[in-house]
Coordinates of C-alpha atoms and ligand atoms in Angstrom, one line a residue:
X27 CA 252.6 -113.7 140.5
X28 CA 253.2 -110.0 141.3
X29 CA 250.2 -108.0 142.1
X30 CA 248.9 -105.8 139.3
X31 CA 249.1 -102.2 140.1
X32 CA 245.8 -101.3 138.6
X33 CA 242.5 -103.0 139.4
X34 CA 239.0 -102.4 138.2
X35 CA 237.1 -99.8 140.2
X36 CA 233.7 -98.3 139.6
X37 CA 234.1 -94.6 138.9
X38 CA 232.8 -92.1 141.4
X39 CA 229.3 -90.9 140.5
X40 CA 230.6 -87.3 139.8
X41 CA 232.8 -88.7 137.1
X42 CA 230.1 -90.9 135.7
X43 CA 227.8 -87.9 135.5
X44 CA 230.4 -85.9 133.6
X45 CA 231.0 -88.7 131.1
X46 CA 227.3 -89.2 130.6
X47 CA 226.7 -85.5 130.3
X48 CA 229.2 -85.3 127.5
X49 CA 227.0 -87.5 125.3
X50 CA 224.0 -85.2 125.6
X51 CA 225.5 -81.8 126.2
X52 CA 228.2 -81.1 123.6
X53 CA 228.0 -77.4 123.4
X54 CA 225.8 -74.4 124.4
X55 CA 223.5 -75.1 121.5
X56 CA 222.7 -78.6 122.9
X57 CA 221.6 -77.0 126.2
X58 CA 219.2 -74.7 124.4
X59 CA 217.9 -77.6 122.4
X60 CA 217.1 -79.8 125.3
X61 CA 215.6 -76.9 127.3
X62 CA 213.4 -75.8 124.4
X63 CA 212.3 -79.4 123.8
X64 CA 211.3 -79.7 127.4
X65 CA 209.3 -76.5 127.1
X66 CA 207.6 -77.8 124.0
X67 CA 206.8 -81.1 125.8
X68 CA 205.3 -79.1 128.6
X69 CA 202.8 -77.6 126.2
X70 CA 204.2 -74.1 126.2
X71 CA 202.8 -71.5 123.8
X72 CA 205.5 -69.0 124.4
X73 CA 209.2 -69.9 124.8
X74 CA 211.8 -67.3 125.5
X75 CA 215.4 -68.3 125.2
X76 CA 218.4 -66.1 126.0
X77 CA 222.2 -66.6 125.8
X78 CA 225.1 -64.5 127.1
X79 CA 228.6 -65.0 125.8
X80 CA 227.4 -67.6 123.3
X81 CA 225.7 -69.4 126.1
X82 CA 228.9 -70.1 128.1
X83 CA 228.1 -67.5 130.8
X84 CA 224.4 -67.9 130.9
X85 CA 221.5 -69.6 129.1
X86 CA 217.9 -69.0 130.1
X87 CA 214.8 -70.7 128.8
X88 CA 211.5 -69.6 130.2
X89 CA 208.2 -71.2 129.2
X90 CA 204.5 -70.9 130.0
X91 CA 203.9 -74.7 129.9
X92 CA 202.5 -77.0 132.5
X93 CA 205.3 -76.4 135.1
X94 CA 206.3 -78.8 137.9
X95 CA 205.1 -79.1 141.4
X96 CA 207.5 -79.5 144.3
X97 CA 207.8 -83.3 144.1
X98 CA 208.4 -83.3 140.3
X99 CA 210.9 -80.5 140.6
X100 CA 212.8 -82.5 143.2
X101 CA 213.0 -85.5 140.8
X102 CA 213.6 -83.7 137.6
X103 CA 217.4 -83.6 138.0
X104 CA 217.8 -87.3 138.6
X105 CA 219.3 -89.2 135.7
X106 CA 216.7 -91.4 133.9
X107 CA 213.9 -89.5 135.6
X108 CA 211.2 -88.7 133.1
X109 CA 207.5 -88.1 133.1
X110 CA 207.2 -89.0 129.4
X111 CA 207.6 -92.8 129.1
X112 CA 206.9 -95.5 131.6
X113 CA 208.1 -98.8 130.0
X114 CA 210.4 -100.0 127.2
X115 CA 207.3 -100.5 125.0
X116 CA 206.7 -96.8 125.2
X117 CA 210.0 -96.2 123.4
X118 CA 208.2 -97.2 120.2
X119 CA 205.3 -94.9 120.8
X120 CA 207.3 -91.7 121.7
X121 CA 205.2 -88.6 121.0
X122 CA 207.3 -86.2 123.0
X123 CA 210.6 -84.6 122.2
X124 CA 212.2 -86.0 125.4
X125 CA 212.0 -89.5 126.8
X126 CA 215.5 -90.4 128.1
X127 CA 215.2 -88.4 131.2
X128 CA 218.8 -87.4 131.2
X129 CA 219.0 -83.9 129.8
X130 CA 218.5 -81.9 133.0
X131 CA 220.7 -84.4 134.9
X132 CA 223.4 -83.9 132.3
X133 CA 223.2 -80.1 132.3
X134 CA 223.2 -80.1 136.1
X135 CA 226.4 -82.0 136.2
X136 CA 228.4 -79.6 134.1
X137 CA 227.0 -76.2 135.1
X138 CA 225.4 -74.1 137.8
X139 CA 221.8 -74.7 137.4
X140 CA 218.6 -73.1 138.7
X141 CA 215.1 -74.2 137.9
X142 CA 212.1 -72.3 139.0
X143 CA 208.7 -73.7 138.2
X144 CA 205.1 -73.6 139.1
X145 CA 202.3 -75.9 138.1
X146 CA 199.6 -73.5 138.9
X147 CA 198.7 -69.9 138.3
X148 CA 198.8 -68.8 141.9
X149 CA 202.1 -67.1 141.4
X150 CA 203.9 -69.3 143.8
X151 CA 206.2 -72.2 142.9
X152 CA 209.5 -73.7 143.8
X153 CA 213.1 -73.4 143.0
X154 CA 215.9 -75.8 142.9
X155 CA 219.5 -74.7 142.7
X156 CA 223.0 -76.1 142.8
X157 CA 226.2 -76.8 140.8
X158 CA 228.2 -79.6 139.4
X159 CA 225.4 -82.1 140.1
X160 CA 225.0 -81.2 143.8
X161 CA 221.6 -79.8 144.5
X162 CA 219.6 -78.9 147.6
X163 CA 215.8 -79.5 148.1
X164 CA 213.3 -77.3 146.4
X165 CA 212.6 -74.0 148.1
X166 CA 209.5 -71.8 147.7
X167 CA 209.9 -69.1 145.1
X168 CA 207.7 -66.8 143.1
X169 CA 206.9 -67.9 139.6
X170 CA 203.8 -67.9 137.4
X171 CA 202.6 -71.1 135.7
X172 CA 205.5 -72.5 133.7
X173 CA 209.2 -73.1 134.1
X174 CA 212.4 -71.0 133.9
X175 CA 215.7 -72.8 133.7
X176 CA 218.9 -70.9 134.1
X177 CA 222.2 -72.4 133.2
X178 CA 225.3 -70.5 134.3
X179 CA 229.0 -71.2 133.7
X180 CA 228.5 -74.1 131.4
X181 CA 231.5 -76.6 131.5
X182 CA 233.0 -74.6 134.4
X183 CA 234.1 -78.0 135.9
X184 CA 235.0 -79.6 132.6
X185 CA 237.9 -77.5 131.4
X186 CA 238.9 -80.0 128.7
X187 CA 235.5 -79.7 127.1
X188 CA 235.7 -75.9 127.0
X189 CA 239.1 -76.1 125.4
X190 CA 237.8 -78.0 122.5
X191 CA 235.0 -75.6 121.8
X192 CA 235.1 -73.7 118.5
X193 CA 235.1 -70.0 118.4
X194 CA 232.5 -68.0 120.3
X195 CA 231.1 -66.9 117.0
X196 CA 230.4 -70.4 115.7
X197 CA 228.9 -71.4 119.1
X198 CA 226.6 -68.5 118.9
X199 CA 225.7 -69.3 115.3
X200 CA 224.9 -72.9 116.5
X201 CA 222.6 -71.5 119.2
X202 CA 220.7 -69.4 116.6
X203 CA 220.5 -72.3 114.3
X204 CA 219.1 -74.6 116.9
X205 CA 216.3 -72.2 117.8
X206 CA 215.5 -71.7 114.1
X207 CA 215.3 -75.4 113.6
X208 CA 213.1 -76.0 116.6
X209 CA 210.9 -73.1 115.8
X210 CA 210.2 -74.4 112.3
X211 CA 208.5 -77.5 113.6
X212 CA 206.2 -75.7 116.0
X213 CA 204.6 -72.7 114.2
X214 CA 202.0 -72.3 116.9
X215 CA 204.5 -71.5 119.6
X216 CA 205.8 -68.0 120.0
X217 CA 209.7 -68.2 120.2
X218 CA 212.1 -65.5 121.0
X219 CA 215.9 -65.5 121.3
X220 CA 217.9 -62.9 123.1
X221 CA 221.6 -62.7 122.7
X222 CA 223.8 -60.7 125.0
X223 CA 220.7 -58.6 125.9
X224 CA 219.5 -57.9 122.4
X225 CA 216.5 -59.5 120.8
X226 CA 217.8 -61.7 118.1
X227 CA 214.9 -63.7 116.9
X228 CA 211.2 -63.2 117.4
X229 CA 208.7 -65.6 115.8
X230 CA 205.2 -64.8 116.9
X231 CA 202.7 -67.7 116.7
X232 CA 202.0 -68.5 113.0
X233 CA 199.1 -70.4 111.6
X234 CA 201.0 -72.7 109.2
X235 CA 204.4 -74.3 108.7
X236 CA 204.9 -72.2 105.6
X237 CA 204.2 -69.0 107.5
X238 CA 206.7 -70.0 110.1
X239 CA 209.3 -70.8 107.5
X240 CA 208.7 -67.3 106.1
X241 CA 209.4 -65.9 109.5
X242 CA 212.7 -67.9 109.7
X243 CA 214.0 -67.7 106.2
X244 CA 212.4 -64.6 104.9
X245 CA 209.2 -64.1 103.0
X246 CA 210.7 -64.0 99.5
X247 CA 212.4 -67.3 100.2
X248 CA 209.3 -68.9 101.5
X249 CA 207.3 -67.6 98.5
X250 CA 209.5 -69.4 96.1
X251 CA 209.1 -72.8 97.8
X252 CA 207.3 -75.6 96.2
X253 CA 204.9 -77.6 98.4
X254 CA 205.0 -81.3 98.1
X255 CA 202.5 -83.6 99.8
X256 CA 202.2 -87.3 100.0
X257 CA 200.3 -89.7 102.2
X258 CA 200.0 -93.4 102.6
X259 CA 199.0 -95.5 105.6
X260 CA 201.3 -94.9 108.5
X261 CA 203.2 -92.2 106.7
X262 CA 202.5 -88.6 105.8
X263 CA 204.7 -85.9 104.4
X264 CA 204.6 -82.2 103.7
X265 CA 207.7 -80.6 102.3
X266 CA 208.7 -77.2 101.1
X267 CA 211.5 -77.2 98.5
X268 CA 213.3 -74.5 96.7
X269 CA 212.5 -74.3 93.0
X270 CA 215.2 -75.7 90.7
X271 CA 214.8 -72.4 88.9
X272 CA 216.5 -70.7 91.8
X273 CA 219.8 -72.4 91.1
X274 CA 221.4 -72.5 94.5
X275 CA 224.9 -74.0 94.7
X276 CA 224.8 -74.0 98.5
X277 CA 221.4 -74.6 100.1
X278 CA 220.4 -72.5 103.1
X279 CA 218.3 -75.2 104.8
X280 CA 218.2 -78.9 104.5
X281 CA 215.9 -79.6 107.4
X282 CA 214.2 -82.9 108.0
X283 CA 211.7 -83.4 110.8
X284 CA 210.2 -86.7 111.7
X285 CA 207.2 -86.4 114.0
X286 CA 208.4 -82.8 114.7
X287 CA 211.8 -83.9 115.7
X288 CA 214.7 -82.5 113.7
X289 CA 216.7 -85.4 112.6
X290 CA 219.4 -86.3 110.0
X291 CA 218.7 -89.0 107.5
X292 CA 220.9 -89.5 104.5
X293 CA 218.3 -91.6 102.9
X294 CA 215.7 -88.8 102.9
X295 CA 218.1 -86.1 102.0
X296 CA 219.3 -88.2 99.1
X297 CA 215.8 -88.9 97.9
X298 CA 215.0 -85.2 97.9
X299 CA 218.2 -84.3 96.1
X300 CA 217.7 -87.0 93.5
X301 CA 214.1 -86.0 92.8
X302 CA 215.3 -82.4 92.5
X303 CA 218.2 -83.5 90.3
X304 CA 215.7 -84.8 87.7
X305 CA 215.2 -81.2 86.8
X306 CA 218.6 -79.9 87.4
X307 CA 222.2 -81.2 87.4
X308 CA 224.2 -82.4 90.3
X309 CA 226.0 -79.2 91.1
X310 CA 222.8 -77.5 92.4
X311 CA 221.2 -78.6 95.6
X312 CA 217.8 -77.8 96.9
X313 CA 216.9 -76.0 100.2
X314 CA 214.1 -77.9 101.9
X315 CA 212.0 -78.2 104.9
X316 CA 210.6 -81.7 105.0
X317 CA 208.1 -82.8 107.7
X318 CA 207.3 -86.4 108.0
X319 CA 204.7 -87.9 110.2
X320 CA 205.4 -91.5 110.7
X321 CA 203.6 -94.1 112.9
X322 CA 205.9 -94.1 116.0
X323 CA 206.0 -97.9 116.0
X324 CA 207.8 -97.8 112.6
X325 CA 210.7 -95.7 113.9
X326 CA 213.3 -96.1 116.6
X327 CA 214.2 -92.7 118.0
X328 CA 216.4 -94.1 120.7
X329 CA 219.6 -94.6 118.7
X330 CA 221.5 -91.5 119.8
X331 CA 221.7 -89.6 123.1
X332 CA 221.1 -86.3 121.4
X333 CA 218.1 -87.9 119.5
X334 CA 219.5 -86.6 116.2
X335 CA 219.4 -89.9 114.4
X336 CA 216.5 -92.1 113.8
X337 CA 216.0 -95.6 112.4
X338 CA 213.2 -96.4 110.1
X339 CA 211.8 -99.9 109.7
X340 CA 211.7 -99.6 106.0
X341 CA 214.1 -97.0 104.7
X342 CA 213.6 -97.9 101.1
X343 CA 209.8 -97.4 101.2
X344 CA 210.3 -94.1 102.9
X345 CA 212.9 -92.9 100.2
X346 CA 210.6 -93.8 97.3
X347 CA 207.7 -92.2 99.1
X348 CA 209.6 -88.9 99.4
X349 CA 211.2 -89.1 96.0
X350 CA 207.9 -89.6 94.2
X351 CA 206.2 -86.7 96.0
X352 CA 209.0 -84.3 95.4
X353 CA 209.5 -85.2 91.8
X354 CA 205.8 -84.9 91.1
X355 CA 205.4 -81.5 92.8
X356 CA 208.5 -79.9 91.2
X357 CA 207.6 -81.2 87.8
X358 CA 204.1 -79.6 88.1
X359 CA 205.6 -76.2 88.7
X360 CA 208.0 -76.1 85.8
X361 CA 207.1 -74.8 82.4
X362 CA 205.8 -77.4 80.0
X363 CA 204.5 -77.6 76.5
X364 CA 201.1 -76.3 77.6
X365 CA 202.8 -73.0 78.6
X366 CA 203.9 -72.5 75.0
X367 CA 200.4 -72.3 73.5
X368 CA 197.6 -69.9 73.6
X369 CA 198.5 -66.2 73.9
X370 CA 200.7 -65.7 71.0
X371 CA 200.5 -63.6 67.9
X372 CA 203.1 -64.3 65.4
X373 CA 205.4 -61.4 64.3
X374 CA 204.7 -60.3 60.7
X375 CA 208.2 -61.2 59.6
X376 CA 207.8 -64.8 60.5
X377 CA 207.5 -67.1 57.5
X378 CA 204.3 -69.0 57.2
X379 CA 205.3 -71.7 54.7
X380 CA 206.3 -74.7 56.8
X381 CA 203.5 -74.1 59.2
X382 CA 201.3 -76.8 57.6
X383 CA 204.0 -79.3 58.2
X384 CA 204.0 -78.4 61.8
X385 CA 200.3 -78.8 62.1
X386 CA 200.4 -82.4 61.1
X387 CA 203.2 -83.8 63.1
X388 CA 204.5 -87.2 62.1
X389 CA 206.8 -89.4 64.0
X390 CA 210.3 -88.2 63.5
X391 CA 209.3 -85.6 60.9
X392 CA 212.1 -83.3 60.2
X393 CA 211.7 -79.7 59.8
X394 CA 213.1 -78.8 56.4
X395 CA 214.5 -75.4 55.7
X396 CA 216.4 -73.8 52.9
X397 CA 220.1 -73.7 53.6
X398 CA 221.5 -70.4 54.7
X399 CA 223.4 -68.1 52.3
X400 CA 226.8 -69.3 53.7
X401 CA 226.2 -72.9 52.5
X402 CA 226.1 -73.8 48.9
X403 CA 226.1 -77.5 48.9
X404 CA 222.7 -77.9 47.2
X405 CA 221.5 -80.6 49.6
X406 CA 218.1 -80.0 51.1
X407 CA 219.4 -79.1 54.6
X408 CA 217.7 -79.4 57.9
X409 CA 218.7 -78.2 61.2
X410 CA 216.6 -79.4 64.0
X411 CA 214.7 -82.6 64.1
X412 CA 211.1 -81.9 65.0
X413 CA 209.9 -83.6 68.2
X414 CA 208.0 -86.8 68.2
X415 CA 204.3 -86.1 68.4
X416 CA 203.0 -86.3 72.0
X417 CA 200.0 -88.2 70.6
X418 CA 202.2 -91.2 69.7
X419 CA 204.8 -91.0 72.3
X420 CA 204.1 -91.5 76.0
X421 CA 207.6 -90.3 76.9
X422 CA 206.8 -86.9 75.6
X423 CA 203.8 -86.7 77.8
X424 CA 205.7 -88.1 80.8
X425 CA 208.4 -85.6 80.3
X426 CA 206.0 -82.8 80.4
X427 CA 204.1 -83.1 83.7
X428 CA 202.5 -79.7 83.3
X429 CA 200.8 -80.5 80.1
X430 CA 197.1 -80.8 80.7
X431 CA 196.1 -79.7 77.2
X432 CA 195.3 -81.6 74.1
X433 CA 198.2 -83.2 72.2
X434 CA 198.2 -80.5 69.7
X435 CA 199.1 -77.8 72.2
X436 CA 202.8 -78.5 71.7
X437 CA 202.6 -77.6 68.1
X438 CA 201.5 -74.1 68.3
X439 CA 204.0 -71.8 66.7
X440 CA 205.1 -69.1 69.0
X441 CA 207.0 -65.9 68.4
X442 CA 210.5 -66.4 69.4
X443 CA 213.3 -63.8 69.4
X444 CA 217.0 -64.7 69.2
X445 CA 219.2 -62.7 71.6
X446 CA 222.9 -62.3 70.9
X447 CA 222.6 -65.3 68.6
X448 CA 222.9 -67.3 71.8
X449 CA 219.6 -67.3 73.6
X450 CA 216.0 -67.7 72.5
X451 CA 213.4 -65.6 74.1
X452 CA 210.0 -67.1 74.0
X453 CA 206.9 -65.5 75.6
X454 CA 204.9 -68.1 77.4
X455 CA 201.6 -68.1 79.2
X456 CA 202.9 -66.9 82.5
X457 CA 206.0 -65.1 81.7
X458 CA 209.0 -65.5 79.4
X459 CA 211.5 -68.3 78.7
X460 CA 215.1 -67.7 78.0
X461 CA 216.6 -70.8 76.3
X462 CA 220.3 -71.5 75.8
X463 CA 220.2 -72.6 72.2
X464 CA 223.3 -74.8 72.4
X465 CA 222.4 -76.4 75.7
X466 CA 218.8 -77.0 74.6
X467 CA 219.9 -78.6 71.3
X468 CA 222.5 -80.7 73.1
X469 CA 219.7 -82.1 75.3
X470 CA 217.5 -82.9 72.3
X471 CA 220.3 -84.6 70.4
X472 CA 221.6 -86.4 73.4
X473 CA 218.2 -88.2 73.9
X474 CA 217.9 -88.8 70.3
X475 CA 221.4 -90.2 70.1
X476 CA 220.6 -92.6 72.9
X477 CA 217.6 -93.8 71.1
X478 CA 219.6 -94.2 67.9
X479 CA 222.1 -96.3 69.7
X480 CA 219.4 -98.5 71.1
X481 CA 217.8 -98.9 67.7
X482 CA 221.0 -99.1 65.7
X483 CA 220.4 -96.5 63.1
X484 CA 219.3 -92.9 62.6
X485 CA 218.0 -91.2 59.6
X486 CA 220.9 -90.0 57.4
X487 CA 221.5 -88.4 54.1
X488 CA 223.7 -89.9 51.4
X489 CA 226.2 -87.4 50.1
X490 CA 226.9 -87.2 46.4
X491 CA 230.5 -86.2 47.1
X492 CA 231.9 -87.7 50.3
X493 CA 233.3 -85.3 52.8
X494 CA 236.9 -85.9 53.8
X495 CA 237.7 -85.4 57.4
X496 CA 241.4 -84.8 58.3
X497 CA 242.2 -85.9 61.9
X498 CA 245.3 -86.3 63.9
X499 CA 247.1 -89.5 64.7
X500 CA 245.5 -89.5 68.2
X501 CA 242.0 -88.6 66.9
X502 CA 241.5 -91.1 64.2
X503 CA 241.6 -94.2 66.4
X504 CA 239.0 -92.7 68.7
X505 CA 236.6 -92.6 65.8
X506 CA 237.4 -96.0 64.5
X507 CA 237.0 -97.5 67.9
X508 CA 233.5 -96.0 68.2
X509 CA 232.5 -96.6 64.6
X510 CA 229.3 -98.4 65.5
X511 CA 228.2 -95.3 67.5
X512 CA 229.0 -93.0 64.6
X513 CA 227.0 -95.3 62.3
X514 CA 224.1 -95.2 64.8
X515 CA 224.1 -91.4 64.7
X516 CA 223.8 -91.5 60.9
X517 CA 227.4 -91.3 59.7
X518 CA 228.9 -93.6 57.1
X519 CA 232.5 -93.4 57.6
X520 CA 235.4 -95.2 55.9
X521 CA 239.1 -95.0 56.2
X522 CA 240.6 -92.6 53.7
X523 CA 244.2 -93.4 54.3
X524 CA 246.6 -91.5 56.5
X525 CA 244.8 -89.8 59.3
X526 CA 241.8 -89.1 57.2
X527 CA 238.3 -90.5 57.1
X528 CA 235.7 -90.1 54.5
X529 CA 232.0 -89.6 55.2
X530 CA 229.6 -90.8 52.5
X531 CA 226.5 -90.3 54.6
X532 CA 225.8 -87.9 57.5
X533 CA 223.0 -87.3 60.0
X534 CA 220.0 -86.0 58.2
X535 CA 219.9 -82.6 59.8
X536 CA 223.6 -81.8 59.5
X537 CA 225.0 -79.4 56.9
X538 CA 227.9 -80.7 54.9
X539 CA 229.9 -77.7 55.8
X540 CA 229.4 -78.6 59.5
X541 CA 230.5 -82.2 59.2
X542 CA 234.2 -81.8 59.7
X543 CA 234.0 -79.4 62.7
X544 CA 231.3 -81.6 64.2
X545 CA 233.3 -84.8 64.0
X546 CA 236.4 -83.0 65.2
X547 CA 234.6 -81.5 68.3
X548 CA 233.1 -84.9 69.0
X549 CA 236.5 -86.4 69.1
X550 CA 237.8 -83.6 71.3
X551 CA 234.9 -84.1 73.6
X552 CA 235.6 -87.9 73.8
X553 CA 239.2 -87.2 74.6
X554 CA 238.4 -84.8 77.4
X555 CA 235.4 -86.7 78.7
X556 CA 237.5 -89.8 79.2
X557 CA 239.7 -87.9 81.7
X558 CA 236.8 -86.3 83.5
X559 CA 234.8 -89.6 83.7
X560 CA 231.4 -87.9 83.8
X561 CA 229.5 -90.7 82.0
X562 CA 230.2 -94.2 83.1
X563 CA 228.5 -95.9 80.2
X564 CA 230.3 -95.7 76.8
X565 CA 227.0 -95.2 75.0
X566 CA 226.2 -92.2 77.0
X567 CA 229.7 -90.8 76.5
X568 CA 229.3 -91.1 72.7
X569 CA 225.8 -89.7 72.8
X570 CA 227.0 -86.7 74.8
X571 CA 229.9 -86.3 72.4
X572 CA 227.6 -86.4 69.4
X573 CA 225.2 -83.9 71.1
X574 CA 228.0 -81.5 71.9
X575 CA 229.6 -81.7 68.5
X576 CA 226.4 -81.6 66.4
X577 CA 224.4 -79.1 68.4
X578 CA 224.0 -75.6 67.1
X579 CA 226.6 -73.3 68.6
X580 CA 226.3 -69.9 70.3
X581 CA 226.7 -67.3 67.5
X582 CA 224.6 -69.3 65.0
X583 CA 221.6 -67.3 63.7
X584 CA 218.2 -69.1 63.8
X585 CA 215.0 -68.2 62.1
X586 CA 211.5 -68.4 63.5
X587 CA 210.9 -72.0 62.4
X588 CA 214.2 -73.2 63.7
X589 CA 213.6 -71.6 67.0
X590 CA 210.1 -73.0 67.2
X591 CA 211.4 -76.5 66.3
X592 CA 214.0 -76.2 69.0
X593 CA 211.6 -75.0 71.7
X594 CA 209.0 -77.7 70.8
X595 CA 211.6 -80.4 70.6
X596 CA 213.0 -79.4 73.9
X597 CA 209.7 -79.8 75.6
X598 CA 209.2 -83.1 74.0
X599 CA 212.5 -84.3 75.7
X600 CA 212.4 -86.5 78.7
X601 CA 214.6 -84.1 80.8
X602 CA 214.1 -80.8 79.1
X603 CA 215.5 -78.7 81.9
X604 CA 219.2 -79.6 81.7
X605 CA 221.8 -80.3 79.1
X606 CA 223.5 -83.8 79.3
X607 CA 225.9 -82.3 81.8
X608 CA 223.3 -80.9 84.2
X609 CA 223.5 -77.3 83.2
X610 CA 220.2 -75.6 82.8
X611 CA 218.7 -75.3 79.3
X612 CA 216.2 -72.6 80.2
X613 CA 215.4 -69.9 82.6
X614 CA 211.9 -68.9 83.2
X615 CA 210.9 -65.4 84.4
X616 CA 207.4 -65.5 85.6
X617 CA 204.9 -62.7 85.1
X618 CA 204.8 -62.3 88.9
X619 CA 208.5 -61.7 88.9
X620 CA 208.3 -59.2 86.0
X621 CA 205.6 -57.3 87.7
X622 CA 207.6 -57.2 90.9
X623 CA 210.7 -56.0 89.1
X624 CA 208.7 -53.1 87.7
X625 CA 207.3 -52.4 91.1
X626 CA 203.7 -53.0 90.0
Ligands
ADP701 P1 213.1 -85.9 129.4 O1 212.7 -84.7 128.7 O2 213.8 -86.9 128.5 O3 211.9 -86.5 130.1 P2 214.7 -84.2 131.0 O4 215.9 -84.5 131.9 O5 214.8 -83.3 129.9 O6 214.2 -85.6 130.5 O7 213.5 -83.7 131.9 C1 213.1 -84.5 133.1 C2 211.7 -84.2 133.4 O8 211.6 -82.9 134.0 C3 210.7 -84.3 132.3 O9 210.3 -85.6 132.0 C4 209.6 -83.4 132.8 O10 208.7 -84.1 133.5 C5 210.3 -82.4 133.7 N1 210.6 -81.1 133.0 C6 211.7 -80.7 132.5 N2 211.6 -79.5 131.9 C7 210.3 -79.1 132.1 C8 209.6 -77.9 131.7 N3 210.1 -76.9 131.1 N4 208.3 -77.9 132.1 C9 207.7 -78.9 132.7 N5 208.4 -80.0 133.1 C10 209.7 -80.1 132.8
MG702 MG1 214.1 -83.3 127.9

């Protein structure tokens, strides 16, 4: 047998060090992160970080923490040297940011490093300096209590690493980001960041998480955040989440902290997003700062060298814990039926007639109005089904978390104004609501249609003279295939020969003149929706089609009663804040905001 050319050899320690360093120190921002974490662990109340040339030329982190004496300083650069844990058991009781004892060793291997530190206030300490992992013994040096770490020429001996680095600009952005993220978790610590000699961030000690978030993200941003709290044995959470009313397509912050450690967890992020999504559709995402305090024995922080990932013993329980708290807190801040009542005086022009009907709500009572001048069919026509009384319907109450008032609160008539025949303006207790009449009606009809499908039949009106609906050869089969759904919605349709159908009964609230356009737009909706695949369930697809086709359109004039019925019905819905497709149905402008806009 010929000798193999290669044989297994243990790598020289300088190479091992570089490989190991690569796991912890990926970029300048990782250096800043590790050094600030060390300063926090040392109990510092002031931490000053500085970077030159995005951190490649120099990174300095100075703290006023406990410092190190000569012996500790000497050991600090050794790999797996730590003062923070002593045994494997301690890994499940980690209270400090660090515990792996490899950050300083890693940084030392790939830079020119100097650490100056003193454990007492005498003004004298020690310094250790070297490069590429080769360091001399500590030398006496002047230093107040605390530690200053200086990292020069990062990756000078790892050219490959430097080559793969992104632009200076994005490395600098990452440095800023990392300081912001760490600062958020430790409001009582004064942080500063200096970049290329200029003061970039300065967060003086704050007395609360929210105050610190205000420092980082801006006061106006922090003011709009919703606080969510939840606690159960071994688990506590406080989170600050942007209001769904802010409508952000791209969130600024999605920061999760577990025991003050910034970590990524898809499960938690998903739970927050889902809870938020209850109030708003999928295209909008919340900004959030979520701080979890979890019994350290229930998590494993040691799954990633940079300590960015974390394992929970029961991820499901955690998700539902977060979800419940966020949903509850957001729901409580949004306008509900209770906001509609109280402060209103009705405009003189408003009709008074049907008010009695509104005062005594009956299950599924319909709000009857005379047909408009354009319609001459003679059928008593209705436009908007009045909501189910909150008294008899738990869902109505569940859907309105803000409602602390008596069940009759939802029935107060309020003065509404129609704007551009598209939006409804309604004064509410703490501001005004602007409601998109089509989106709102779509939401109401969608939920009603789903109920109709479940129950099999909706209220309908028999027509004396059937309406003939002309469709195309493509359209007609769509209706026939979904005939049971159409029946559930209140239609009685039969084949009229050719491509036509005849309707002998229609939904109770529909005007005969609207039947043909409504059915036509339902079919069009179904044709398009099929391609877009928004709703997986057929029933939902048909309900959405019905809602879209039958809902009042922009450009349709509404009177007081109709607007009131719409607003009240909307707040009786399960998910009043979005249309079936997730677009908002209403925008609230609070009194606070109005006052602000008028500089009062
Ligand atoms: P770890 O933080 O995981 O323990 P490091 O390599 O980051 O590992 O630090 C090694 C040790 O050096 C720490 O355990 C700590 O005792 C000491 N140390 C590092 N930085 C500081 C500091 N800023 N102040 C006081 N001690 C420090
Ligand atoms: Mg550390």
